[in-house]
């Protein structure tokens, strides 16, 4: 029922705290799909706003966007199974945190401050990274990949029979896009974090993909003397949002280069966290930018 109350995508973004980009992405996935004006502009009514806030509540549980859309549309054939699977993920995260707690307790019982700090630093290197491993972070990475999929992978295709290494696959946020676009290519997706690999494997299985192999590897332990990670063992290497987390990114690239066969390629995608760019260019935005505060500029 049209009671005359409508919001533009910009107005709703401002009121809800959900960015315009996210609202457009959610529209494309059917999470919250507004009506369109005759000129093609999105407009949201009260029913759309209600659905948006229900979607936000479901997202806070860590459910994926397609799962949220299915639950809102009551099209999930087994919503209890969806929630049980998510419960399994939450319990695995609790188990990981319990292991981390036990290690911290053991470290606090060690002799001497130097030894204590060494244990904690080593543990932190392998248990955490800048974004963390919380379920909501896994969700954020998947959303980021979905929003950028055409920009990053729109023209990415590998040949049938080729062997491609995706190093630092994390929770598989990019893996499904790569593997679905090159279904006859064999992907080896590697990461140092066991929990992330488990999440990635589940995401790929849910997408029905069978051309991905997951392995636990440390980039700084490559190449290996023999086997599938020996020198010149891949046709291509794909790296996305990995180098920013590494203490020696140049060394990592040199090691990855040795894995590529003659004539092969390396694709490296990284974010620029030190600059602010505007497209189209905007003098007002530039005037509001503070040097050294690129993050604040990007939020505007």
Short mmCIF file of N, CA and C in Angstrom, two decimals, residues 34-110:
data_model
loop_
_atom_site.label_atom_id
_atom_site.label_comp_id
_atom_site.label_asym_id
_atom_site.label_seq_id
_atom_site.Cartn_x
_atom_site.Cartn_y
_atom_site.Cartn_z
N UNK A 34 14.09 -2.40 -4.00
CA UNK A 34 13.09 -1.33 -4.00
C UNK A 34 12.33 -1.27 -5.32
N UNK A 35 11.35 -0.40 -5.35
CA UNK A 35 10.67 -0.11 -6.60
C UNK A 35 11.52 0.88 -7.40
N UNK A 36 11.13 1.08 -8.63
CA UNK A 36 11.84 2.02 -9.50
C UNK A 36 10.89 3.10 -9.99
N UNK A 37 11.40 4.31 -10.07
CA UNK A 37 10.64 5.40 -10.66
C UNK A 37 10.65 5.24 -12.17
N UNK A 38 9.80 5.96 -12.89
CA UNK A 38 9.82 5.88 -14.36
C UNK A 38 11.19 6.17 -14.97
N UNK A 39 11.99 6.97 -14.27
CA UNK A 39 13.33 7.30 -14.78
C UNK A 39 14.38 6.28 -14.33
N UNK A 40 13.95 5.26 -13.58
CA UNK A 40 14.87 4.20 -13.20
C UNK A 40 15.53 4.36 -11.86
N UNK A 41 15.19 5.38 -11.09
CA UNK A 41 15.79 5.59 -9.78
C UNK A 41 15.12 4.69 -8.73
N UNK A 42 15.93 4.23 -7.79
CA UNK A 42 15.38 3.41 -6.70
C UNK A 42 14.56 4.27 -5.75
N UNK A 43 13.46 3.68 -5.26
CA UNK A 43 12.70 4.34 -4.21
C UNK A 43 12.20 3.28 -3.23
N UNK A 44 12.33 3.61 -1.96
CA UNK A 44 12.03 2.67 -0.88
C UNK A 44 10.80 3.14 -0.11
N UNK A 45 9.86 2.24 0.10
CA UNK A 45 8.69 2.52 0.90
C UNK A 45 8.80 1.89 2.29
N UNK A 46 7.78 2.04 3.13
CA UNK A 46 7.82 1.48 4.48
C UNK A 46 8.10 -0.02 4.51
N UNK A 47 7.52 -0.79 3.58
CA UNK A 47 7.75 -2.24 3.56
C UNK A 47 9.22 -2.56 3.28
N UNK A 48 9.86 -1.77 2.41
CA UNK A 48 11.27 -2.00 2.11
C UNK A 48 12.14 -1.68 3.32
N UNK A 49 11.77 -0.61 4.04
CA UNK A 49 12.54 -0.24 5.23
C UNK A 49 12.42 -1.33 6.30
N UNK A 50 11.22 -1.86 6.47
CA UNK A 50 11.03 -2.96 7.43
C UNK A 50 11.88 -4.16 7.05
N UNK A 51 11.89 -4.50 5.77
CA UNK A 51 12.69 -5.64 5.30
C UNK A 51 14.18 -5.37 5.51
N UNK A 52 14.61 -4.12 5.30
CA UNK A 52 16.01 -3.78 5.49
C UNK A 52 16.43 -4.05 6.93
N UNK A 53 15.62 -3.63 7.89
CA UNK A 53 16.01 -3.81 9.28
C UNK A 53 15.93 -5.27 9.70
N UNK A 54 15.04 -6.04 9.10
CA UNK A 54 15.04 -7.48 9.35
C UNK A 54 16.30 -8.11 8.77
N UNK A 55 16.70 -7.65 7.59
CA UNK A 55 17.93 -8.17 6.97
C UNK A 55 19.15 -7.84 7.83
N UNK A 56 19.20 -6.63 8.36
CA UNK A 56 20.32 -6.24 9.21
C UNK A 56 20.38 -7.11 10.47
N UNK A 57 19.21 -7.44 11.03
CA UNK A 57 19.18 -8.29 12.22
C UNK A 57 19.72 -9.68 11.88
N UNK A 58 19.33 -10.23 10.74
CA UNK A 58 19.82 -11.54 10.33
C UNK A 58 21.31 -11.51 10.03
N UNK A 59 21.78 -10.41 9.47
CA UNK A 59 23.20 -10.29 9.14
C UNK A 59 24.06 -10.31 10.40
N UNK A 60 23.53 -9.77 11.48
CA UNK A 60 24.30 -9.74 12.73
C UNK A 60 24.55 -11.14 13.27
N UNK A 61 23.77 -12.12 12.81
CA UNK A 61 24.03 -13.50 13.22
C UNK A 61 25.18 -14.10 12.42
N UNK A 62 25.60 -13.44 11.34
CA UNK A 62 26.69 -13.96 10.52
C UNK A 62 26.23 -14.71 9.29
N UNK A 63 24.92 -14.77 9.04
CA UNK A 63 24.41 -15.47 7.86
C UNK A 63 24.83 -14.75 6.59
N UNK A 64 25.00 -15.52 5.51
CA UNK A 64 25.35 -14.95 4.23
C UNK A 64 24.16 -14.21 3.61
N UNK A 65 24.44 -13.35 2.65
CA UNK A 65 23.38 -12.53 2.06
C UNK A 65 22.33 -13.36 1.35
N UNK A 66 22.75 -14.38 0.62
CA UNK A 66 21.77 -15.22 -0.07
C UNK A 66 20.91 -16.00 0.93
N UNK A 67 21.51 -16.40 2.04
CA UNK A 67 20.73 -17.07 3.08
C UNK A 67 19.73 -16.10 3.68
N UNK A 68 20.15 -14.85 3.90
CA UNK A 68 19.25 -13.84 4.44
C UNK A 68 18.08 -13.62 3.49
N UNK A 69 18.38 -13.49 2.20
CA UNK A 69 17.32 -13.26 1.21
C UNK A 69 16.34 -14.43 1.19
N UNK A 70 16.86 -15.65 1.25
CA UNK A 70 16.00 -16.84 1.23
C UNK A 70 15.11 -16.89 2.46
N UNK A 71 15.67 -16.56 3.63
CA UNK A 71 14.87 -16.57 4.85
C UNK A 71 13.79 -15.50 4.82
N UNK A 72 14.13 -14.31 4.32
CA UNK A 72 13.15 -13.23 4.25
C UNK A 72 12.03 -13.57 3.27
N UNK A 73 12.38 -14.26 2.19
CA UNK A 73 11.38 -14.64 1.18
C UNK A 73 10.68 -15.95 1.52
N UNK A 74 11.13 -16.57 2.63
CA UNK A 74 10.60 -17.87 3.04
C UNK A 74 10.80 -18.92 1.95
N UNK A 75 11.93 -18.82 1.26
CA UNK A 75 12.26 -19.76 0.20
C UNK A 75 13.35 -20.74 0.60
N UNK A 76 13.86 -20.61 1.82
CA UNK A 76 14.86 -21.56 2.30
C UNK A 76 14.15 -22.89 2.55
N UNK A 77 14.54 -23.96 1.82
CA UNK A 77 13.83 -25.24 1.98
C UNK A 77 13.96 -25.83 3.39
N UNK A 78 15.00 -25.47 4.10
CA UNK A 78 15.19 -26.00 5.45
C UNK A 78 15.88 -24.94 6.30
N UNK A 79 15.12 -23.95 6.78
CA UNK A 79 15.76 -22.88 7.57
C UNK A 79 16.43 -23.39 8.83
N UNK A 80 15.91 -24.46 9.42
CA UNK A 80 16.55 -25.02 10.61
C UNK A 80 17.94 -25.53 10.28
N UNK A 81 18.10 -26.15 9.10
CA UNK A 81 19.42 -26.64 8.69
C UNK A 81 20.38 -25.48 8.46
N UNK A 82 19.87 -24.38 7.91
CA UNK A 82 20.71 -23.19 7.72
C UNK A 82 21.21 -22.67 9.05
N UNK A 83 20.32 -22.61 10.03
CA UNK A 83 20.71 -22.11 11.34
C UNK A 83 21.64 -23.10 12.06
N UNK A 84 21.42 -24.41 11.86
CA UNK A 84 22.31 -25.39 12.47
C UNK A 84 23.71 -25.28 11.91
N UNK A 85 23.82 -25.08 10.59
CA UNK A 85 25.14 -24.93 9.97
C UNK A 85 25.84 -23.69 10.49
N UNK A 86 25.07 -22.62 10.67
CA UNK A 86 25.66 -21.41 11.21
C UNK A 86 26.08 -21.61 12.66
N UNK A 87 25.27 -22.36 13.42
CA UNK A 87 25.63 -22.68 14.79
C UNK A 87 26.94 -23.45 14.85
N UNK A 88 27.14 -24.35 13.90
CA UNK A 88 28.40 -25.09 13.85
C UNK A 88 29.58 -24.14 13.67
N UNK A 89 29.41 -23.13 12.81
CA UNK A 89 30.48 -22.15 12.58
C UNK A 89 30.77 -21.36 13.86
N UNK A 90 29.70 -20.97 14.56
CA UNK A 90 29.88 -20.20 15.79
C UNK A 90 30.59 -21.05 16.85
N UNK A 91 30.19 -22.32 16.95
CA UNK A 91 30.82 -23.19 17.94
C UNK A 91 32.29 -23.44 17.61
N UNK A 92 32.61 -23.53 16.32
CA UNK A 92 34.01 -23.69 15.93
C UNK A 92 34.82 -22.46 16.33
N UNK A 93 34.20 -21.27 16.16
CA UNK A 93 34.89 -20.05 16.56
C UNK A 93 35.11 -20.03 18.07
N UNK A 94 34.11 -20.51 18.83
CA UNK A 94 34.27 -20.58 20.29
C UNK A 94 35.37 -21.56 20.68
N UNK A 95 35.47 -22.68 19.96
CA UNK A 95 36.54 -23.63 20.24
C UNK A 95 37.90 -23.01 19.98
N UNK A 96 38.00 -22.25 18.87
CA UNK A 96 39.27 -21.61 18.55
C UNK A 96 39.64 -20.59 19.64
N UNK A 97 38.65 -19.84 20.09
CA UNK A 97 38.93 -18.87 21.15
C UNK A 97 39.30 -19.56 22.45
N UNK A 98 38.71 -20.72 22.70
CA UNK A 98 39.07 -21.47 23.90
C UNK A 98 40.53 -21.94 23.83
N UNK A 99 40.95 -22.39 22.65
CA UNK A 99 42.35 -22.79 22.48
C UNK A 99 43.27 -21.60 22.70
N UNK A 100 42.85 -20.44 22.17
CA UNK A 100 43.66 -19.23 22.35
C UNK A 100 43.74 -18.88 23.84
N UNK A 101 42.64 -19.01 24.54
CA UNK A 101 42.65 -18.73 25.98
C UNK A 101 43.62 -19.65 26.71
N UNK A 102 43.57 -20.94 26.37
CA UNK A 102 44.47 -21.89 27.03
C UNK A 102 45.93 -21.53 26.80
N UNK A 103 46.25 -21.09 25.59
CA UNK A 103 47.63 -20.73 25.28
C UNK A 103 48.05 -19.47 26.05
N UNK A 104 47.10 -18.54 26.18
CA UNK A 104 47.41 -17.34 26.95
C UNK A 104 47.67 -17.68 28.42
N UNK A 105 46.85 -18.56 28.98
CA UNK A 105 47.05 -18.98 30.37
C UNK A 105 48.41 -19.64 30.53
N UNK A 106 48.75 -20.51 29.54
CA UNK A 106 50.05 -21.17 29.62
C UNK A 106 51.19 -20.17 29.51
N UNK A 107 51.01 -19.16 28.64
CA UNK A 107 52.06 -18.15 28.47
C UNK A 107 52.25 -17.35 29.75
N UNK A 108 51.14 -17.03 30.42
CA UNK A 108 51.23 -16.26 31.66
C UNK A 108 51.94 -17.05 32.76
N UNK A 109 51.93 -18.37 32.64
CA UNK A 109 52.60 -19.20 33.63
C UNK A 109 54.05 -19.47 33.32
N UNK A 110 54.54 -18.94 32.21
CA UNK A 110 55.93 -19.18 31.82
C UNK A 110 56.87 -18.32 32.68
#
